[in-house]
Amino acid sequence: MTDLAIRLRGVVKRYGAITAVDGLDLDVPYGTCVGLLGPNGAGKTTTMRMLTAQAIADEGELEVLGFRLPEESKQARAQLGVTPQLDNLDVTLTVEQNLLVFAHLYRIGRADRRAAIERALEMANLGDRRDSRVDKLSGGMRRRLLIARALVHRPRLVLLDEPTVGLDPQVRQELWALIDALRTEGTTILMSTHYIEEAQRLADSVLIMSHGSVVAAGAPADLVAQHAGKDAVEVYGSPPRLAEVESTARAAGFRTRRTGTSVSVLGVEGADGRAPEGERRPANLEDVFVLLTGEEIA
Ligand code: ATP
């Protein structure tokens, strides 16, 4: 008996010449929220699709809730809640009817159906919109309903694929509150995202993926401390000035990264006099991400 909700070892998935996932190891302990962070094309969605057996791995071992995939995917799916990246709600039905369809699909007994739906509505704060047709809901409400629908059968594990993609920042915050509530309740969550702040706020541990592989894994604060240090200095200026700051800092042994109009010089704590003048700030997960993947993201 394993204490892991998800256990992947050496998982490979190829599409013709493209290796979408390249030797992935992933552990998701029960009761934790794990974030898969990576730029577009890193292999996050492919990983999610393998966990639901919508895609079948070419190599490796996959275990979800103690069931081996793909052989036992039906048993795993019964205890799994999934929110896809693309909204596939039935827009001709009401909020409540959408939940009812899923209550049937997941074979929730007649006696328990009402309570299950009420609980999901409450969780997603959609009680007062229960009779609204889905095409009358805002984007944020639809996304909350997608999550509510994934919760109706009280899954032990929830897979959230880019849960806040395309939402404006205020609505994103509402979704974060919902995901955080799920976490607090003890639901195990695997979430893919390309929003660094989302991973930093919600995930107990993060895997940074690039080109199908994991380039770093750990608690956000540990990853920051390990790769980017404690403090950074942000230097603004003209492109030639930035290039000069960059090369001087690198020659002095600092790690640097570009952020649009500035250069961040990392790990400047305790480096009095050697670090350039600039705005001091705490190092963050975005610094780690850019250092390790070489990519700027939204
Ligand atoms: P995004 O955030 O854009 O969804 P991602 O990290 O989820 O990115 P994937 O969608 O898993 O990345 O894609 C990984 C790679 O595999 C990409 O190069 C993609 O083009 C390729 N890929 C994914 N699905 C297929 C498919 N069905 N057929 C062919 N190539 C695919």
Tab-separated table of C-alpha atoms in Angstrom, residues 37-44 193-194 208-211 289 293 295-297:
chain	number	residue	atom	x	y	z
A	37	LEU	CA	4.565	24.552	-13.689
A	38	GLY	CA	5.872	25.029	-17.179
A	39	PRO	CA	5.721	27.125	-20.316
A	40	ASN	CA	3.418	26.237	-23.212
A	41	GLY	CA	4.368	22.900	-24.691
A	42	ALA	CA	6.225	21.672	-21.592
A	43	GLY	CA	4.047	18.552	-21.380
A	44	LYS	CA	1.635	19.482	-18.580
A	193	THR	CA	-0.471	26.081	-14.434
A	194	HIS	CA	1.705	28.543	-16.206
A	208	ILE	CA	9.029	22.853	-12.962
A	209	MET	CA	8.712	21.183	-16.368
A	210	SER	CA	10.476	22.064	-19.575
A	211	HIS	CA	10.412	20.080	-22.825
A	289	PHE	CA	11.536	29.461	-13.364
A	293	THR	CA	13.754	27.089	-18.245
A	295	GLU	CA	11.561	31.235	-20.590
A	296	GLU	CA	9.599	34.338	-19.705
A	297	ILE	CA	5.986	33.596	-18.949
